Amino acid sequence: MKAPNIYLEAKDAVGTEKEFQVSLTNAGVYGNIRQVQFAVWSVQGDQDDLIWYGAEKKNAGTWTKTVKIKDHRTLGTYNVHAYITLANGSVKTKTTTFNVSRPTAKLTVGTQDKEKGTTEVTVSNIQSKSGISAVLIPVWSQGNQSDLVWYTAQKQSNGTYKITIDMGNHNYNEGTYQIACYIVDGNGIQTGITSGSCQMKAPNIYLEAKDAAGTEKEFQISLTNAGVYGDIRQVQFAVWSVQGGQDDLIWYGAEKKNAGTWTKTVKIKNHKTLGTYNVHAYITLANGSVKTKTTTFNVSRPTAGISVSEYNESSGNFNVTINNIKSVSGVEAVMVPVWCASDQSDLVWYQATKINSTTYKATVNIANHKKHAGTYKINVYLETGNGMQVGIGGCTQEIKNTGLYTIMGHSDVTIAQMVTYYKKNNLTYDQYSGRLSQYNGVLAKGGAANIETYCTIFKQEAEAEGVRVEVAFAQAMLETGFLKFGGDVKPNQYNFAGIGATGGVPGNEFSDVCEGIRAQIQHLKCYASDVALNNPCVDPRWGSWLRNKAPYVQWLSKANNPYGIGWATDAGYAEKLLNMIKNLKTC
């Protein structure tokens, strides 16, 4: 035997899925029924929305109840169980199901308006049997959803719903924005329908640096269209040149012109650098967040041609011409530093004279450079209208020796010439008369048995240090009276140039002839050059303060030396040496 056909149904009579009419029919076959209850719940959620409904008796066999979906707030399949309590207390059951459909829709993300920093999102093709109470669209850009904003879409005349995503609502964050769509239907159920995303970039804020006057003296920094950020607390411009690693960085407080425009004038004289400049704008918003914008500008390098003209060999004077000058900011002055000495001890800065708008000229007088002969180094600096001193370039000019006899250099004088010259003035080598006779043979003991050996040592030592042998040999002959001595210095001191000998003081002593000659030649090199020694130093009076102070024989006389120092105080000392050198070379 089977139970008689009892019918349980759940119908959406209106077709809106808001209310379902649950009906138990033909229950009269059970006879007297004490009560009927309907247990209703959705499959989703494990009976978390279970409601027991007491059915209403319509007649002996029919019991009904209206179920409102808003009381359950769930989509999908619903279970309905009917519990029929008979007069004898026994319970019969009957089951059925019904379905609440899920809304559907299409989400369309538009293109960003880069001027405003906004993007439109449209929800269309919405299908929801219970109707639409609201369309909600949450949007966020950060992984932790810290900038999450729920937008309520507005219904359009064509039945679609639309929102506008504004970056200002999301701290103007750049990157990927996540977009979800929820529909709140006629049953009050909020359902996630679909999702999407879009890329958002900061709105087109413009940062420019313009040289309005075209002089590269001042640049107007302008931040425009910043009003898209809403309320701005302050704007600062950080400005520095690429050269120098931010050593000229200056922070400028921008001035507000209107809601969207902030400006500041940057004077290049405060930075004093050429080339590319960086400009960073720091925009502090009302909420304390900071936005940035960057740009660059350039300050051009002046150019000019440099030439040496009208070189006068007799006087050693020459002109430096600076022409074809191009400087956007103008020229305040042209400076020309000139020197000949390697240590720049004769450095002189000349201010060039303006010839016309693109040409300047400076006259160099070697008298200002202690009449040095050799290579003159010439540099040119432009002092520009924007406060900079800019090196343009340089050149050199060779100044010939104007009658000055150099101590350093190659010599063609031979040992034979030196021997002949000596013998013309002294035929008794290493033999002395009177009270000096006790020193007879002392030069031989010191390593120079004859004049040929003595001259050979001189030649070797002079060539070792690059000193002209005729200068050193003539000096030794002058100081010793052709090795006759007779003054304060004695033959056994092997001091052939009176080193350290002054007014009754005999001066320094050396161990042998070679050391004495070496000390003299090294002392000459100390005066005449700034080049290092090749042999170990034996000169007891070697001093850095003497270096290169007398490169010419003429300057060995203190009276003729531009530095006020010299080997000898005798004003005619150099002339005597030059005459002896002349005679030596004729041998």
PDB file of C-alpha atoms in Angstrom, residues 128-371:
ATOM      1  CA  SER A 128      16.618  40.501 -12.012  1.00  0.00           C
ATOM      2  CA  LYS A 129      13.080  39.036 -11.640  1.00  0.00           C
ATOM      3  CA  SER A 130      12.539  40.702  -8.275  1.00  0.00           C
ATOM      4  CA  GLY A 131      13.614  44.073  -9.600  1.00  0.00           C
ATOM      5  CA  ILE A 132      16.532  46.329  -8.620  1.00  0.00           C
ATOM      6  CA  SER A 133      16.750  48.229  -5.371  1.00  0.00           C
ATOM      7  CA  ALA A 134      20.317  49.430  -5.898  1.00  0.00           C
ATOM      8  CA  VAL A 135      23.509  48.831  -7.858  1.00  0.00           C
ATOM      9  CA  LEU A 136      26.646  49.104  -5.689  1.00  0.00           C
ATOM     10  CA  ILE A 137      30.177  49.197  -7.061  1.00  0.00           C
ATOM     11  CA  PRO A 138      33.118  48.910  -4.636  1.00  0.00           C
ATOM     12  CA  VAL A 139      36.451  50.181  -6.028  1.00  0.00           C
ATOM     13  CA  TRP A 140      39.977  49.995  -4.572  1.00  0.00           C
ATOM     14  CA  SER A 141      43.585  50.124  -5.707  1.00  0.00           C
ATOM     15  CA  GLN A 142      45.589  48.967  -2.695  1.00  0.00           C
ATOM     16  CA  GLY A 143      46.143  45.330  -1.810  1.00  0.00           C
ATOM     17  CA  ASN A 144      44.822  45.888   1.694  1.00  0.00           C
ATOM     18  CA  GLN A 145      41.801  47.795   0.338  1.00  0.00           C
ATOM     19  CA  SER A 146      42.784  50.794   2.458  1.00  0.00           C
ATOM     20  CA  ASP A 147      41.337  53.095  -0.208  1.00  0.00           C
ATOM     21  CA  LEU A 148      38.120  51.099  -0.727  1.00  0.00           C
ATOM     22  CA  VAL A 149      35.134  53.230  -1.744  1.00  0.00           C
ATOM     23  CA  TRP A 150      31.586  51.979  -2.339  1.00  0.00           C
ATOM     24  CA  TYR A 151      29.917  53.851  -5.185  1.00  0.00           C
ATOM     25  CA  THR A 152      26.114  53.794  -5.626  1.00  0.00           C
ATOM     26  CA  ALA A 153      25.376  53.655  -9.334  1.00  0.00           C
ATOM     27  CA  GLN A 154      22.852  56.063 -10.784  1.00  0.00           C
ATOM     28  CA  LYS A 155      20.129  54.795 -13.077  1.00  0.00           C
ATOM     29  CA  GLN A 156      20.223  56.260 -16.561  1.00  0.00           C
ATOM     30  CA  SER A 157      17.327  56.967 -18.893  1.00  0.00           C
ATOM     31  CA  ASN A 158      18.267  53.953 -21.012  1.00  0.00           C
ATOM     32  CA  GLY A 159      17.983  51.600 -18.070  1.00  0.00           C
ATOM     33  CA  THR A 160      21.702  51.256 -17.421  1.00  0.00           C
ATOM     34  CA  TYR A 161      23.458  52.220 -14.208  1.00  0.00           C
ATOM     35  CA  LYS A 162      26.606  54.306 -14.082  1.00  0.00           C
ATOM     36  CA  ILE A 163      29.312  55.540 -11.680  1.00  0.00           C
ATOM     37  CA  THR A 164      32.377  57.760 -12.105  1.00  0.00           C
ATOM     38  CA  ILE A 165      35.565  56.580 -10.384  1.00  0.00           C
ATOM     39  CA  ASP A 166      37.456  59.621  -9.125  1.00  0.00           C
ATOM     40  CA  MET A 167      41.135  59.124  -8.231  1.00  0.00           C
ATOM     41  CA  GLY A 168      40.684  61.838  -5.637  1.00  0.00           C
ATOM     42  CA  ASN A 169      38.553  59.390  -3.648  1.00  0.00           C
ATOM     43  CA  HIS A 170      41.484  56.966  -3.643  1.00  0.00           C
ATOM     44  CA  ASN A 171      44.324  59.281  -2.603  1.00  0.00           C
ATOM     45  CA  TYR A 172      45.210  59.677  -6.287  1.00  0.00           C
ATOM     46  CA  ASN A 173      46.877  56.271  -6.203  1.00  0.00           C
ATOM     47  CA  GLU A 174      48.181  55.099  -9.551  1.00  0.00           C
ATOM     48  CA  GLY A 175      48.051  51.562 -10.900  1.00  0.00           C
ATOM     49  CA  THR A 176      45.402  48.869 -11.198  1.00  0.00           C
ATOM     50  CA  TYR A 177      41.971  49.646  -9.787  1.00  0.00           C
ATOM     51  CA  GLN A 178      39.779  46.644  -8.873  1.00  0.00           C
ATOM     52  CA  ILE A 179      36.051  47.021  -9.584  1.00  0.00           C
ATOM     53  CA  ALA A 180      33.248  44.775  -8.332  1.00  0.00           C
ATOM     54  CA  CYS A 181      29.494  44.976  -9.036  1.00  0.00           C
ATOM     55  CA  TYR A 182      26.739  44.124  -6.546  1.00  0.00           C
ATOM     56  CA  ILE A 183      23.001  44.258  -7.239  1.00  0.00           C
ATOM     57  CA  VAL A 184      20.553  44.683  -4.393  1.00  0.00           C
ATOM     58  CA  ASP A 185      17.412  43.069  -5.794  1.00  0.00           C
ATOM     59  CA  GLY A 186      13.725  43.481  -4.921  1.00  0.00           C
ATOM     60  CA  ASN A 187      14.117  40.920  -2.156  1.00  0.00           C
ATOM     61  CA  GLY A 188      16.822  42.980  -0.487  1.00  0.00           C
ATOM     62  CA  ILE A 189      19.484  40.435  -1.389  1.00  0.00           C
ATOM     63  CA  GLN A 190      22.891  41.931  -2.240  1.00  0.00           C
ATOM     64  CA  THR A 191      24.543  39.751  -4.832  1.00  0.00           C
ATOM     65  CA  GLY A 192      27.997  39.996  -6.356  1.00  0.00           C
ATOM     66  CA  ILE A 193      27.399  39.887 -10.070  1.00  0.00           C
ATOM     67  CA  THR A 194      30.673  40.526 -11.867  1.00  0.00           C
ATOM     68  CA  SER A 195      34.009  42.331 -11.613  1.00  0.00           C
ATOM     69  CA  GLY A 196      36.595  44.154 -13.675  1.00  0.00           C
ATOM     70  CA  SER A 197      39.629  46.392 -13.433  1.00  0.00           C
ATOM     71  CA  CYS A 198      41.250  49.384 -15.039  1.00  0.00           C
ATOM     72  CA  GLN A 199      44.571  51.179 -15.079  1.00  0.00           C
ATOM     73  CA  MET A 200      44.553  54.642 -13.594  1.00  0.00           C
ATOM     74  CA  LYS A 201      47.269  57.234 -13.929  1.00  0.00           C
ATOM     75  CA  ALA A 202      47.560  60.513 -12.138  1.00  0.00           C
ATOM     76  CA  PRO A 203      45.615  63.228 -13.942  1.00  0.00           C
ATOM     77  CA  ASN A 204      47.506  65.455 -16.331  1.00  0.00           C
ATOM     78  CA  ILE A 205      49.160  67.893 -13.970  1.00  0.00           C
ATOM     79  CA  TYR A 206      51.561  70.099 -15.921  1.00  0.00           C
ATOM     80  CA  LEU A 207      54.947  71.182 -14.574  1.00  0.00           C
ATOM     81  CA  GLU A 208      56.935  73.521 -16.802  1.00  0.00           C
ATOM     82  CA  ALA A 209      60.074  75.632 -16.539  1.00  0.00           C
ATOM     83  CA  LYS A 210      60.165  78.499 -19.032  1.00  0.00           C
ATOM     84  CA  ASP A 211      62.769  81.116 -19.845  1.00  0.00           C
ATOM     85  CA  ALA A 212      60.261  83.775 -20.807  1.00  0.00           C
ATOM     86  CA  ALA A 213      62.868  86.495 -21.434  1.00  0.00           C
ATOM     87  CA  GLY A 214      65.184  84.180 -23.370  1.00  0.00           C
ATOM     88  CA  THR A 215      68.208  85.225 -21.280  1.00  0.00           C
ATOM     89  CA  GLU A 216      68.653  82.101 -19.115  1.00  0.00           C
ATOM     90  CA  LYS A 217      68.815  84.359 -16.056  1.00  0.00           C
ATOM     91  CA  GLU A 218      65.433  83.423 -14.618  1.00  0.00           C
ATOM     92  CA  PHE A 219      63.163  80.430 -15.181  1.00  0.00           C
ATOM     93  CA  GLN A 220      59.453  80.560 -14.310  1.00  0.00           C
ATOM     94  CA  ILE A 221      58.376  77.258 -12.742  1.00  0.00           C
ATOM     95  CA  SER A 222      54.626  76.647 -13.161  1.00  0.00           C
ATOM     96  CA  LEU A 223      52.431  73.831 -11.863  1.00  0.00           C
ATOM     97  CA  THR A 224      49.056  73.918 -13.616  1.00  0.00           C
ATOM     98  CA  ASN A 225      45.823  71.895 -13.584  1.00  0.00           C
ATOM     99  CA  ALA A 226      46.631  70.903 -10.003  1.00  0.00           C
ATOM    100  CA  GLY A 227      43.040  71.696  -9.074  1.00  0.00           C
ATOM    101  CA  VAL A 228      42.108  68.127  -9.965  1.00  0.00           C
ATOM    102  CA  TYR A 229      43.664  67.161  -6.641  1.00  0.00           C
ATOM    103  CA  GLY A 230      41.073  69.221  -4.810  1.00  0.00           C
ATOM    104  CA  ASP A 231      42.260  71.138  -1.767  1.00  0.00           C
ATOM    105  CA  ILE A 232      46.054  71.587  -1.806  1.00  0.00           C
ATOM    106  CA  ARG A 233      47.819  72.535   1.409  1.00  0.00           C
ATOM    107  CA  GLN A 234      51.152  73.592  -0.136  1.00  0.00           C
ATOM    108  CA  VAL A 235      53.427  73.149  -3.146  1.00  0.00           C
ATOM    109  CA  GLN A 236      57.230  73.109  -3.010  1.00  0.00           C
ATOM    110  CA  PHE A 237      59.679  73.026  -5.902  1.00  0.00           C
ATOM    111  CA  ALA A 238      63.039  71.292  -5.389  1.00  0.00           C
ATOM    112  CA  VAL A 239      65.492  72.612  -7.995  1.00  0.00           C
ATOM    113  CA  TRP A 240      69.083  71.478  -8.618  1.00  0.00           C
ATOM    114  CA  SER A 241      71.513  70.956 -11.457  1.00  0.00           C
ATOM    115  CA  VAL A 242      72.570  67.489 -12.578  1.00  0.00           C
ATOM    116  CA  GLN A 243      76.212  68.505 -12.246  1.00  0.00           C
ATOM    117  CA  GLY A 244      77.555  68.338  -8.707  1.00  0.00           C
ATOM    118  CA  GLY A 245      75.243  65.810  -7.080  1.00  0.00           C
ATOM    119  CA  GLN A 246      72.619  68.213  -5.651  1.00  0.00           C
ATOM    120  CA  ASP A 247      75.251  70.520  -4.147  1.00  0.00           C
ATOM    121  CA  ASP A 248      73.145  73.460  -5.370  1.00  0.00           C
ATOM    122  CA  LEU A 249      69.748  72.075  -4.264  1.00  0.00           C
ATOM    123  CA  ILE A 250      67.289  74.817  -3.259  1.00  0.00           C
ATOM    124  CA  TRP A 251      63.731  74.321  -2.012  1.00  0.00           C
ATOM    125  CA  TYR A 252      61.310  76.973  -3.224  1.00  0.00           C
ATOM    126  CA  GLY A 253      57.878  77.566  -1.701  1.00  0.00           C
ATOM    127  CA  ALA A 254      55.508  77.943  -4.655  1.00  0.00           C
ATOM    128  CA  GLU A 255      53.034  80.820  -4.787  1.00  0.00           C
ATOM    129  CA  LYS A 256      49.365  80.035  -5.404  1.00  0.00           C
ATOM    130  CA  LYS A 257      47.900  81.929  -8.357  1.00  0.00           C
ATOM    131  CA  ASN A 258      44.528  80.187  -8.403  1.00  0.00           C
ATOM    132  CA  ALA A 259      43.007  76.859  -7.383  1.00  0.00           C
ATOM    133  CA  GLY A 260      45.029  74.951  -9.938  1.00  0.00           C
ATOM    134  CA  THR A 261      48.151  77.048 -10.584  1.00  0.00           C
ATOM    135  CA  TRP A 262      51.285  77.465  -8.460  1.00  0.00           C
ATOM    136  CA  THR A 263      54.429  79.308  -9.611  1.00  0.00           C
ATOM    137  CA  LYS A 264      57.922  80.391  -8.548  1.00  0.00           C
ATOM    138  CA  THR A 265      60.778  82.259 -10.226  1.00  0.00           C
ATOM    139  CA  VAL A 266      64.181  80.529 -10.084  1.00  0.00           C
ATOM    140  CA  LYS A 267      67.254  82.737 -10.489  1.00  0.00           C
ATOM    141  CA  ILE A 268      70.187  80.875 -12.014  1.00  0.00           C
ATOM    142  CA  LYS A 269      72.704  83.092 -10.207  1.00  0.00           C
ATOM    143  CA  ASN A 270      71.630  81.334  -7.007  1.00  0.00           C
ATOM    144  CA  HIS A 271      72.681  77.973  -8.471  1.00  0.00           C
ATOM    145  CA  LYS A 272      75.671  78.998 -10.611  1.00  0.00           C
ATOM    146  CA  THR A 273      75.704  75.827 -12.724  1.00  0.00           C
ATOM    147  CA  LEU A 274      75.414  75.048 -16.415  1.00  0.00           C
ATOM    148  CA  GLY A 275      73.616  72.156 -18.062  1.00  0.00           C
ATOM    149  CA  THR A 276      70.487  70.256 -17.153  1.00  0.00           C
ATOM    150  CA  TYR A 277      68.432  71.193 -14.097  1.00  0.00           C
ATOM    151  CA  ASN A 278      65.939  68.927 -12.339  1.00  0.00           C
ATOM    152  CA  VAL A 279      62.669  70.333 -10.997  1.00  0.00           C
ATOM    153  CA  HIS A 280      60.590  68.200  -8.631  1.00  0.00           C
ATOM    154  CA  ALA A 281      57.199  69.485  -7.474  1.00  0.00           C
ATOM    155  CA  TYR A 282      55.967  68.181  -4.115  1.00  0.00           C
ATOM    156  CA  ILE A 283      52.201  68.699  -3.791  1.00  0.00           C
ATOM    157  CA  THR A 284      50.855  68.280  -0.261  1.00  0.00           C
ATOM    158  CA  LEU A 285      47.122  67.555  -0.283  1.00  0.00           C
ATOM    159  CA  ALA A 286      44.627  68.400   2.439  1.00  0.00           C
ATOM    160  CA  ASN A 287      44.752  64.839   3.794  1.00  0.00           C
ATOM    161  CA  GLY A 288      48.538  65.056   4.198  1.00  0.00           C
ATOM    162  CA  SER A 289      49.417  62.803   1.270  1.00  0.00           C
ATOM    163  CA  VAL A 290      52.086  64.069  -1.128  1.00  0.00           C
ATOM    164  CA  LYS A 291      52.033  63.880  -4.917  1.00  0.00           C
ATOM    165  CA  THR A 292      55.005  64.581  -7.168  1.00  0.00           C
ATOM    166  CA  LYS A 293      55.648  65.862 -10.658  1.00  0.00           C
ATOM    167  CA  THR A 294      58.984  66.335 -12.411  1.00  0.00           C
ATOM    168  CA  THR A 295      60.473  68.258 -15.302  1.00  0.00           C
ATOM    169  CA  THR A 296      63.843  69.594 -16.451  1.00  0.00           C
ATOM    170  CA  PHE A 297      65.309  72.670 -18.104  1.00  0.00           C
ATOM    171  CA  ASN A 298      68.703  73.544 -19.528  1.00  0.00           C
ATOM    172  CA  VAL A 299      71.180  76.389 -19.107  1.00  0.00           C
ATOM    173  CA  SER A 300      73.450  76.451 -22.151  1.00  0.00           C
ATOM    174  CA  ARG A 301      77.242  76.659 -22.056  1.00  0.00           C
ATOM    175  CA  PRO A 302      78.777  79.807 -23.550  1.00  0.00           C
ATOM    176  CA  THR A 303      81.236  79.338 -26.398  1.00  0.00           C
ATOM    177  CA  ALA A 304      84.001  81.426 -27.934  1.00  0.00           C
ATOM    178  CA  GLY A 305      87.073  81.208 -30.100  1.00  0.00           C
ATOM    179  CA  ILE A 306      90.548  81.812 -28.623  1.00  0.00           C
ATOM    180  CA  SER A 307      93.674  82.844 -30.501  1.00  0.00           C
ATOM    181  CA  VAL A 308      97.086  84.374 -29.795  1.00  0.00           C
ATOM    182  CA  SER A 309      98.027  87.160 -32.163  1.00  0.00           C
ATOM    183  CA  GLU A 310     100.567  89.931 -32.656  1.00  0.00           C
ATOM    184  CA  TYR A 311     103.369  88.008 -30.958  1.00  0.00           C
ATOM    185  CA  ASN A 312     106.381  90.327 -30.627  1.00  0.00           C
ATOM    186  CA  GLU A 313     109.549  88.258 -30.381  1.00  0.00           C
ATOM    187  CA  SER A 314     111.708  91.191 -29.342  1.00  0.00           C
ATOM    188  CA  SER A 315     109.564  92.113 -26.350  1.00  0.00           C
ATOM    189  CA  GLY A 316     107.883  88.788 -25.696  1.00  0.00           C
ATOM    190  CA  ASN A 317     104.471  90.454 -25.469  1.00  0.00           C
ATOM    191  CA  PHE A 318     101.394  88.998 -27.167  1.00  0.00           C
ATOM    192  CA  ASN A 319      97.636  89.512 -27.413  1.00  0.00           C
ATOM    193  CA  VAL A 320      94.964  86.969 -26.553  1.00  0.00           C
ATOM    194  CA  THR A 321      91.828  87.464 -28.641  1.00  0.00           C
ATOM    195  CA  ILE A 322      88.485  85.986 -27.626  1.00  0.00           C
ATOM    196  CA  ASN A 323      85.964  86.192 -30.459  1.00  0.00           C
ATOM    197  CA  ASN A 324      82.660  84.771 -31.668  1.00  0.00           C
ATOM    198  CA  ILE A 325      81.389  84.857 -28.090  1.00  0.00           C
ATOM    199  CA  LYS A 326      77.967  83.280 -27.660  1.00  0.00           C
ATOM    200  CA  SER A 327      76.374  83.616 -24.238  1.00  0.00           C
ATOM    201  CA  VAL A 328      72.582  83.628 -23.895  1.00  0.00           C
ATOM    202  CA  SER A 329      72.740  85.417 -20.540  1.00  0.00           C
ATOM    203  CA  GLY A 330      75.265  87.997 -21.767  1.00  0.00           C
ATOM    204  CA  VAL A 331      78.866  88.716 -20.757  1.00  0.00           C
ATOM    205  CA  GLU A 332      79.812  90.666 -17.647  1.00  0.00           C
ATOM    206  CA  ALA A 333      83.576  90.189 -18.016  1.00  0.00           C
ATOM    207  CA  VAL A 334      86.206  88.058 -19.738  1.00  0.00           C
ATOM    208  CA  MET A 335      89.081  86.911 -17.518  1.00  0.00           C
ATOM    209  CA  VAL A 336      92.319  85.450 -18.876  1.00  0.00           C
ATOM    210  CA  PRO A 337      94.654  83.687 -16.398  1.00  0.00           C
ATOM    211  CA  VAL A 338      98.186  83.252 -17.794  1.00  0.00           C
ATOM    212  CA  TRP A 339     101.245  81.532 -16.322  1.00  0.00           C
ATOM    213  CA  CYS A 340     104.505  79.925 -17.365  1.00  0.00           C
ATOM    214  CA  ALA A 341     105.943  78.409 -14.170  1.00  0.00           C
ATOM    215  CA  SER A 342     104.809  74.848 -13.488  1.00  0.00           C
ATOM    216  CA  ASP A 343     103.810  75.777  -9.935  1.00  0.00           C
ATOM    217  CA  GLN A 344     101.843  78.791 -11.264  1.00  0.00           C
ATOM    218  CA  SER A 345     103.982  81.079  -9.120  1.00  0.00           C
ATOM    219  CA  ASP A 346     103.891  83.640 -11.949  1.00  0.00           C
ATOM    220  CA  LEU A 347     100.123  83.400 -12.478  1.00  0.00           C
ATOM    221  CA  VAL A 348      98.439  86.665 -13.504  1.00  0.00           C
ATOM    222  CA  TRP A 349      94.730  87.202 -14.173  1.00  0.00           C
ATOM    223  CA  TYR A 350      94.076  89.671 -17.012  1.00  0.00           C
ATOM    224  CA  GLN A 351      90.680  91.275 -17.554  1.00  0.00           C
ATOM    225  CA  ALA A 352      90.137  91.431 -21.287  1.00  0.00           C
ATOM    226  CA  THR A 353      88.995  94.659 -22.925  1.00  0.00           C
ATOM    227  CA  LYS A 354      85.747  94.655 -24.874  1.00  0.00           C
ATOM    228  CA  ILE A 355      86.236  95.345 -28.577  1.00  0.00           C
ATOM    229  CA  ASN A 356      82.630  94.716 -29.627  1.00  0.00           C
ATOM    230  CA  SER A 357      79.681  92.602 -28.498  1.00  0.00           C
ATOM    231  CA  THR A 358      81.384  89.341 -29.488  1.00  0.00           C
ATOM    232  CA  THR A 359      85.106  90.150 -29.211  1.00  0.00           C
ATOM    233  CA  TYR A 360      87.436  90.821 -26.267  1.00  0.00           C
ATOM    234  CA  LYS A 361      91.214  91.203 -26.133  1.00  0.00           C
ATOM    235  CA  ALA A 362      93.889  90.900 -23.414  1.00  0.00           C
ATOM    236  CA  THR A 363      97.542  91.937 -23.741  1.00  0.00           C
ATOM    237  CA  VAL A 364     100.033  89.706 -21.918  1.00  0.00           C
ATOM    238  CA  ASN A 365     103.334  91.245 -20.844  1.00  0.00           C
ATOM    239  CA  ILE A 366     106.008  88.717 -19.851  1.00  0.00           C
ATOM    240  CA  ALA A 367     107.393  91.279 -17.422  1.00  0.00           C
ATOM    241  CA  ASN A 368     104.373  90.375 -15.297  1.00  0.00           C
ATOM    242  CA  HIS A 369     105.605  86.785 -15.362  1.00  0.00           C
ATOM    243  CA  LYS A 370     109.191  87.412 -14.244  1.00  0.00           C
ATOM    244  CA  LYS A 371     110.231  87.338 -17.889  1.00  0.00           C
TER     245      LYS A 371
END
